[in-house]
Coordinates of C-alpha atoms and ligand atoms in Angstrom, one line a residue:
M1 CA -18.1 3.2 -3.5
V2 CA -17.6 4.0 0.2
L3 CA -19.1 3.3 3.3
V4 CA -18.5 5.3 5.9
L5 CA -19.6 4.6 9.5
D6 CA -20.3 6.7 12.3
K7 CA -19.4 6.1 15.4
S8 CA -23.1 4.9 16.7
G9 CA -22.6 1.2 15.1
L10 CA -19.1 1.6 17.2
P11 CA -18.2 0.6 20.5
E12 CA -18.1 3.6 22.8
P13 CA -15.5 4.7 25.1
D14 CA -15.9 3.6 28.5
A15 CA -14.5 6.5 30.0
P16 CA -17.0 9.0 30.1
A17 CA -16.4 12.6 29.4
G18 CA -14.6 15.2 32.0
A19 CA -13.7 11.9 34.1
A20 CA -10.2 10.9 34.7
A21 CA -8.5 9.0 32.3
K22 CA -8.1 5.4 33.1
R23 CA -5.3 4.2 31.4
S24 CA -5.5 1.3 29.2
L25 CA -3.9 -2.0 28.7
A26 CA -4.0 -3.1 25.4
G27 CA -0.9 -3.5 24.0
L28 CA 1.3 -3.2 26.9
D29 CA 4.4 -5.2 27.0
R30 CA 5.3 -7.8 29.8
V31 CA 7.2 -5.5 31.9
R32 CA 5.6 -2.5 31.4
L33 CA 2.5 -5.1 32.6
A34 CA 4.3 -6.4 35.3
T35 CA 3.9 -2.2 36.1
A36 CA 0.5 -1.5 36.1
L37 CA 0.1 -4.8 38.3
A38 CA 2.4 -3.9 41.0
E39 CA 0.6 -0.4 40.5
V40 CA -2.5 -2.1 41.9
G41 CA -0.6 -3.9 44.3
V42 CA 0.5 -7.5 43.5
P43 CA 2.4 -9.4 45.2
A44 CA 6.0 -8.9 43.2
K45 CA 5.7 -13.2 43.6
Q46 CA 2.9 -13.1 41.8
I47 CA 3.7 -10.8 39.2
R48 CA 4.7 -13.3 36.0
M49 CA 2.6 -15.6 36.9
R50 CA 0.1 -12.3 36.6
V51 CA 1.2 -11.0 33.6
N52 CA 1.4 -14.3 32.1
Q53 CA -2.6 -14.6 33.1
L54 CA -3.0 -11.3 31.6
W55 CA -0.9 -11.9 28.7
S56 CA -3.5 -14.3 27.0
W57 CA -6.3 -12.5 28.0
L58 CA -5.4 -9.9 26.0
Y59 CA -3.5 -11.3 23.0
V60 CA -4.5 -14.3 22.4
R61 CA -8.8 -13.3 23.9
G62 CA -8.7 -10.2 22.9
V63 CA -10.8 -9.7 25.8
T64 CA -12.7 -6.4 26.1
S65 CA -13.8 -6.3 29.8
F66 CA -11.7 -7.2 32.8
D67 CA -14.5 -9.0 33.9
M68 CA -13.8 -11.8 30.9
M69 CA -11.0 -12.4 32.6
T70 CA -12.2 -16.0 34.7
D71 CA -8.8 -16.9 36.3
V72 CA -8.1 -13.5 37.5
S73 CA -9.1 -13.8 41.5
K74 CA -13.2 -11.1 41.8
D75 CA -11.4 -8.6 44.4
L76 CA -7.9 -8.0 41.1
R77 CA -10.4 -7.6 38.9
A78 CA -12.1 -4.9 40.3
R79 CA -8.6 -3.3 41.2
L80 CA -7.3 -3.1 38.0
E81 CA -11.3 -2.3 36.9
A82 CA -10.6 0.4 39.2
R83 CA -7.3 2.0 37.8
Y84 CA -7.3 0.6 34.2
T85 CA -9.2 -0.4 30.5
L86 CA -8.8 -2.6 28.7
D87 CA -9.8 0.0 25.4
R88 CA -8.7 0.0 21.8
L89 CA -7.6 3.5 20.5
E90 CA -10.6 5.6 19.0
I91 CA -12.1 4.7 16.1
V92 CA -13.5 8.0 14.6
T93 CA -14.8 6.6 10.7
E94 CA -14.4 3.1 9.8
Q95 CA -14.3 3.0 5.5
I96 CA -15.6 -0.2 3.9
S97 CA -14.5 0.1 -0.1
I98 CA -15.4 -1.5 -2.8
D99 CA -12.9 -4.2 -2.6
G100 CA -13.0 -5.3 1.0
T101 CA -10.2 -3.5 1.7
R102 CA -10.6 -1.3 5.6
K103 CA -9.4 2.0 7.0
W104 CA -9.7 3.8 9.8
L105 CA -9.2 6.5 11.4
L106 CA -8.0 6.2 15.3
R107 CA -7.8 9.3 17.7
L108 CA -5.0 8.7 20.1
P109 CA -5.1 9.9 23.3
K110 CA -4.7 14.0 23.7
R111 CA -0.8 14.8 26.2
G112 CA -1.4 17.9 28.5
H113 CA 0.2 19.7 25.4
E114 CA -1.2 18.9 22.5
A115 CA -3.8 21.3 21.8
R116 CA -6.6 18.5 19.8
A117 CA -5.7 14.4 20.1
P118 CA -3.7 13.1 17.2
E119 CA -4.7 10.6 14.7
I120 CA -3.6 8.3 12.7
E121 CA -4.6 5.3 9.8
T122 CA -4.7 1.9 9.7
V123 CA -5.5 -0.1 6.7
Y124 CA -6.6 -3.6 6.6
I125 CA -6.7 -5.4 2.9
P126 CA -7.8 -8.7 3.0
E127 CA -6.5 -11.1 -0.6
A128 CA -7.8 -14.9 -1.2
E129 CA -4.7 -16.1 0.7
R130 CA -3.7 -14.1 3.3
G131 CA -5.4 -10.5 4.7
T132 CA -2.9 -7.9 5.5
L133 CA -2.9 -4.9 7.9
C134 CA -1.1 -1.9 7.1
I135 CA 0.4 0.0 10.5
S136 CA 1.0 3.3 11.1
S137 CA 4.7 4.3 13.0
Q138 CA 4.1 8.2 13.8
V139 CA 1.4 11.0 13.2
G140 CA 2.3 11.9 10.1
C141 CA 6.0 12.1 9.1
T142 CA 9.6 14.2 9.6
L143 CA 10.4 13.1 5.5
T144 CA 8.9 15.3 2.8
C145 CA 9.0 12.6 0.3
S146 CA 7.1 14.8 -2.6
F147 CA 5.3 12.1 -4.2
C148 CA 3.9 11.1 -0.5
H149 CA 0.7 12.2 1.2
T150 CA 1.6 12.3 4.7
G151 CA 4.8 13.8 3.9
T152 CA 2.8 17.0 3.7
Q153 CA 1.7 16.0 7.4
R154 CA 2.7 18.2 10.0
L155 CA 4.9 15.3 12.4
V156 CA 2.8 15.6 15.2
R157 CA 4.6 12.9 17.7
N158 CA 5.5 9.2 17.8
L159 CA 3.2 6.4 18.7
E160 CA 3.3 4.8 21.2
A161 CA 5.0 0.9 21.2
E162 CA 1.1 0.2 22.6
E163 CA -0.3 2.6 20.5
I164 CA 1.4 0.6 17.3
V165 CA -0.2 -2.3 19.0
A166 CA -3.5 -1.4 20.1
Q167 CA -4.0 -1.6 16.2
V168 CA -4.0 -4.1 15.4
M169 CA -6.1 -5.7 18.4
L170 CA -8.6 -2.8 17.1
A171 CA -8.1 -4.9 13.1
R172 CA -8.4 -7.9 14.7
D173 CA -12.1 -7.0 17.4
R174 CA -13.5 -5.0 13.8
I175 CA -12.6 -7.7 11.4
G176 CA -13.9 -10.9 14.0
D177 CA -10.2 -11.7 13.8
W178 CA -10.1 -13.6 17.7
P179 CA -10.4 -17.3 18.1
G180 CA -14.0 -17.9 18.4
A181 CA -15.0 -14.0 18.1
A182 CA -18.3 -12.4 16.4
I183 CA -20.5 -8.8 17.3
P184 CA -23.0 -9.8 18.1
G185 CA -25.2 -8.0 15.8
D186 CA -23.1 -6.9 13.1
D187 CA -23.6 -7.7 9.8
R188 CA -20.0 -5.9 9.1
L189 CA -18.1 -8.9 9.5
L190 CA -16.5 -10.1 6.0
P191 CA -16.9 -13.4 5.2
V192 CA -15.1 -15.6 7.7
G193 CA -12.7 -17.5 4.6
D194 CA -10.9 -13.3 4.2
R195 CA -11.4 -12.7 7.7
K196 CA -7.8 -13.4 8.9
I197 CA -5.3 -10.8 9.4
T198 CA -2.0 -12.9 7.9
N199 CA 0.5 -10.1 7.9
V200 CA 1.4 -7.4 9.0
V201 CA 3.5 -4.2 7.5
L202 CA 4.8 -0.8 8.6
M203 CA 3.5 1.1 5.7
G204 CA 1.7 3.8 6.7
M205 CA 2.0 6.9 8.5
G206 CA 5.1 7.3 9.3
E207 CA 9.0 6.9 9.0
P208 CA 9.3 3.5 11.6
L209 CA 13.1 3.6 12.0
Y210 CA 12.4 7.0 13.1
N211 CA 10.8 5.4 16.4
F212 CA 12.6 3.0 16.5
D213 CA 13.2 1.6 20.0
N214 CA 9.4 1.4 20.5
V215 CA 8.3 0.0 17.3
R216 CA 10.5 -3.1 18.3
T217 CA 8.6 -3.6 21.5
A218 CA 5.7 -3.6 19.7
M219 CA 6.8 -5.9 17.1
D220 CA 8.2 -7.8 19.6
V221 CA 4.1 -8.4 21.5
V222 CA 2.7 -8.3 17.9
S223 CA 5.4 -12.0 17.0
D224 CA 5.1 -13.0 20.5
G225 CA 4.5 -17.2 20.2
E226 CA 2.0 -17.3 23.9
G227 CA 0.4 -14.4 22.3
L228 CA -0.5 -12.6 18.6
S229 CA 1.9 -14.9 17.7
L230 CA 2.2 -13.3 14.1
S231 CA 5.0 -14.4 12.8
K232 CA 8.1 -12.4 12.0
R233 CA 8.5 -13.2 8.7
R234 CA 5.3 -11.9 8.2
I235 CA 6.6 -9.0 9.5
T236 CA 7.7 -6.1 6.9
L237 CA 9.1 -2.9 8.0
S238 CA 9.2 -0.6 5.4
T239 CA 11.6 2.4 5.2
S240 CA 13.0 5.6 3.0
G241 CA 16.1 4.5 3.9
V242 CA 17.7 5.5 7.2
V243 CA 20.9 4.1 6.3
P244 CA 22.5 3.2 10.0
E245 CA 18.9 1.8 11.5
I246 CA 18.8 -0.9 8.8
G247 CA 21.7 -3.8 9.7
R248 CA 20.0 -3.1 13.5
W249 CA 16.8 -2.8 12.8
G250 CA 17.9 -6.1 11.1
E251 CA 19.6 -7.5 14.3
E252 CA 17.7 -6.5 17.4
S253 CA 13.5 -6.9 15.2
G254 CA 14.4 -9.6 12.6
T255 CA 11.8 -8.5 11.0
M256 CA 11.3 -8.8 6.9
L257 CA 12.2 -4.9 5.3
A258 CA 11.4 -3.1 2.6
I259 CA 12.7 -0.6 0.6
S260 CA 11.4 2.5 -0.9
L261 CA 13.9 2.8 -3.9
H262 CA 11.9 4.9 -6.3
A263 CA 14.8 5.7 -8.2
T264 CA 18.3 4.8 -9.0
R265 CA 20.5 7.4 -9.9
D266 CA 21.0 9.9 -6.6
A267 CA 19.7 13.0 -8.4
L268 CA 16.1 12.0 -9.1
R269 CA 15.6 9.6 -5.4
D270 CA 17.0 12.6 -3.8
E271 CA 14.4 14.7 -5.2
L272 CA 11.8 12.4 -4.1
V273 CA 12.6 11.0 -1.8
P274 CA 15.0 13.8 0.0
I275 CA 17.0 11.8 3.2
N276 CA 18.6 10.0 -0.2
K277 CA 21.4 13.7 0.7
K278 CA 21.7 12.0 3.7
Y279 CA 21.8 8.3 2.9
P280 CA 22.8 8.0 -1.1
I281 CA 21.8 5.1 -2.9
K282 CA 25.9 3.5 -2.7
A283 CA 25.0 3.4 1.1
L284 CA 21.3 2.2 1.2
I285 CA 22.6 -0.7 -1.7
E286 CA 25.8 -2.0 0.8
A287 CA 22.6 -1.9 4.1
C288 CA 20.6 -3.7 2.4
R289 CA 23.2 -7.1 1.2
N290 CA 24.9 -6.6 4.7
Y291 CA 20.9 -7.4 5.8
P292 CA 21.3 -9.8 8.8
G293 CA 19.5 -12.8 7.8
V294 CA 19.0 -11.5 4.0
S295 CA 18.6 -14.3 2.2
N296 CA 17.0 -16.1 -1.3
A297 CA 14.3 -17.7 1.1
R298 CA 14.5 -13.8 2.2
R299 CA 14.1 -11.5 -0.2
I300 CA 14.4 -7.6 0.4
T301 CA 11.5 -5.9 -1.2
F302 CA 12.0 -3.3 -3.3
E303 CA 9.4 -0.4 -3.8
Y304 CA 8.6 1.9 -6.4
V305 CA 6.5 4.5 -7.7
M306 CA 5.8 4.3 -11.6
L307 CA 5.3 8.1 -11.9
K308 CA 5.2 9.1 -15.7
G309 CA 7.7 11.0 -17.7
V310 CA 9.9 10.9 -14.0
N311 CA 10.6 7.2 -12.9
D312 CA 9.2 5.1 -15.8
S313 CA 11.2 4.2 -19.1
L314 CA 12.6 1.2 -20.5
A315 CA 16.1 2.8 -19.3
D316 CA 15.3 2.9 -15.8
A317 CA 13.6 -0.4 -15.9
R318 CA 16.5 -1.5 -16.7
A319 CA 19.3 0.9 -14.2
L320 CA 16.6 -0.6 -11.1
V321 CA 17.5 -4.4 -12.7
K322 CA 21.0 -3.7 -12.7
L323 CA 21.4 -1.7 -9.9
L324 CA 19.3 -4.4 -7.4
S325 CA 21.3 -7.4 -9.2
G326 CA 23.6 -9.4 -7.0
V327 CA 21.0 -9.1 -4.0
P328 CA 18.8 -11.0 -3.0
S329 CA 15.0 -9.0 -3.8
K330 CA 11.8 -8.5 -5.2
I331 CA 10.6 -5.4 -6.8
N332 CA 7.3 -4.3 -6.3
L333 CA 6.3 -1.5 -8.5
I334 CA 3.2 0.7 -6.9
P335 CA 1.2 2.2 -9.4
F336 CA 0.4 6.1 -8.0
N337 CA -1.9 6.8 -6.3
P338 CA -2.6 10.3 -6.8
W339 CA -3.1 12.8 -4.3
P340 CA -5.2 16.3 -3.9
G341 CA -2.8 18.7 -5.0
T342 CA 0.0 16.2 -6.4
K343 CA 1.8 17.9 -8.9
Y344 CA 3.3 14.2 -9.9
E345 CA 0.4 11.7 -12.4
C346 CA 1.1 8.0 -12.7
S347 CA 2.3 6.3 -15.4
D348 CA 0.3 5.1 -18.5
W349 CA -1.1 1.4 -18.0
E350 CA 1.3 -0.1 -20.8
T351 CA 4.5 2.2 -19.7
I352 CA 4.1 -0.1 -16.5
E353 CA 3.8 -3.5 -18.4
R354 CA 6.5 -2.8 -20.7
F355 CA 8.6 -1.6 -17.2
A356 CA 7.3 -5.0 -15.1
E357 CA 8.1 -6.9 -19.0
V358 CA 12.1 -5.5 -18.4
V359 CA 12.0 -6.3 -13.9
N360 CA 9.4 -9.8 -15.3
K361 CA 12.6 -10.7 -17.4
A362 CA 15.5 -10.3 -14.8
G363 CA 14.2 -12.8 -12.8
Y364 CA 11.0 -11.0 -10.6
A365 CA 8.0 -12.5 -10.5
S366 CA 4.5 -10.4 -10.9
P367 CA 6.2 -6.6 -9.8
V368 CA 3.0 -5.2 -10.1
R369 CA 0.9 -4.7 -6.4
T370 CA -2.4 -4.2 -7.6
P371 CA -4.3 -0.2 -5.8
R372 CA -6.0 -1.3 -3.2
G373 CA -8.7 1.0 -1.3
R374 CA -8.0 3.8 -3.4
D375 CA -11.6 4.9 -3.6
I376 CA -11.1 5.1 -0.1
L377 CA -7.9 6.9 0.4
A378 CA -6.6 4.0 1.7
A379 CA -3.5 3.0 -0.9
C380 CA 0.0 3.5 -0.4
G381 CA 1.1 7.0 0.5
Q382 CA -2.3 8.3 0.2
L383 CA -2.8 8.3 4.4
K384 CA -3.4 11.6 5.7
S385 CA -5.1 12.0 9.3
E386 CA -6.2 15.9 8.0
S387 CA -9.5 14.1 7.1
T388 CA -11.3 15.1 10.3
K389 CA -11.7 18.1 9.1
L390 CA -14.4 17.0 6.0
R391 CA -16.2 14.5 8.9
A392 CA -16.7 17.8 10.8
S393 CA -18.6 19.3 8.6
E394 CA -20.3 16.2 7.7
R395 CA -21.8 15.4 10.7
E396 CA -22.8 19.6 11.7
R397 CA -25.4 18.6 8.5
G398 CA -26.2 15.0 9.8
V399 CA -24.5 13.4 6.7
F400 CA -22.8 10.9 7.8
A401 CA -25.0 7.0 7.6
S402 CA -22.8 6.7 4.0
S403 CA -21.0 9.3 1.7
G404 CA -20.7 8.1 -2.2
P405 CA -23.6 5.1 -3.8
S406 CA -24.7 2.9 -1.4
E407 CA -23.0 -0.5 -1.5
E408 CA -26.0 -2.8 -2.6
Ligands
LIG1 N1 8.1 5.8 5.3 C1 8.1 4.3 5.2 C2 6.2 3.7 4.9 C3 5.4 4.3 4.6 S1 4.7 4.5 2.8 C4 8.7 4.1 3.8 O1 8.9 5.8 3.1 O2 9.1 3.6 3.2 C5 4.6 2.9 2.3 C6 5.1 3.1 1.0 O3 4.5 3.9 -0.5 C7 6.4 3.8 0.8 O4 7.1 2.5 -0.5 C8 6.5 5.2 0.1 O5 6.6 5.8 -1.4 C9 5.2 4.8 -0.6 N2 4.3 6.1 -1.3 C10 4.0 6.7 -0.2 N3 3.4 7.5 -1.4 C11 2.6 7.0 -2.4 C12 1.5 7.1 -3.6 N4 1.2 8.3 -3.4 N5 2.1 6.2 -4.0 C13 2.0 5.4 -4.1 N6 2.9 4.6 -3.1 C14 3.3 5.7 -2.1
LIG2 FE1 7.5 9.4 5.3 FE2 7.2 7.3 4.0 FE3 5.6 8.9 3.2 FE4 8.3 9.6 3.0 S1 7.5 8.1 2.0 S2 7.5 10.8 3.3 S3 9.4 8.7 5.2 S4 5.2 8.4 4.9

């Protein structure tokens, strides 16, 4: 069951059509906020203090209007308002799965040379003990993993740091996850206990290590203790295996790491995760062993997608356990999420269970990841922003409020 909301239930972007687009301050780091303040004439000696004020309004309170910044003078608020907005990314659709998973299709500001505004997806997965936000780092992906839907989409561009942070802010807006937040008249909020975003995973669209600097800046903003305050231990970057950047990522950012392994032999991994031809398994495992800060308390997660008849034999399971011996690791078996046109199928449930048993016996606890949000194509590897096409035709027909049976 899927609920697709059209924009009538969502905040309208501020800028009227045709108006010169104002830049948003939402998601900026301290350096860029300082520049923005200087541009509206804040004297150099006041900048640091003003940045701190804005920082707190933006990232602790999550305000959406300059008027709410009560300790900023009216005059400065007006100058800021004249030049900037606090807009998040524009929401094209918001879908809510039967299991509470939410997926947003978001539109990025169009740049001069772009024929149309690029779109990305962000997914929120509420669970009993935590809420995980899965964010995108690129529009599409330059890599072409054969089982991944995103890999079929041409890369349009890297996300800016602020566009990465804005995904977290927008999700907090929509699930009412700012301190004391409530959206008046909005009955779509999750129950209070389910609302918090406790974890962020860079497992949406794109290869985050190919957008290294922007992702690092964004994670610094997201983890800043005076702002969004999400601990680096609750942020996980997933990579397909960009070996030369793995150690640098650990040193410079210090988040948790996940590796999209999916095969234990180079011949097969070359086919599933083609970057393996450049950086084969041995080099990848070596980079993991040397990941800064890795220990039994800070293990690396190895993701392994279960593909029927491809990588799911018991011999594969044993090879997996052997390959990872001596690396402080967790294993995450991901049931393959099918998408239109894929040649792969998900392994049978018994096969997954038998595979998991081998992994369990080797000392890895609950390795199978429950697929979430499958009904809204929000599960791993199903993200692809071309859903806009469907939407446009729906809009023409005037059908938008819901697709599929209603939730009651
Ligand atoms: N590009 C990064 C992060 C995004 S993909 C990476 O590859 O790690 C996030 C995870 O979803 C990866 O482990 C990826 O291999 C997995 N994945 C991709 N397509 C999938 C699919 N159709 N079913 C299940 N998992 C998939
Ligand atoms: Fe890109 Fe990751 Fe998909 Fe591979 S699995 S195509 S790296 S998003």
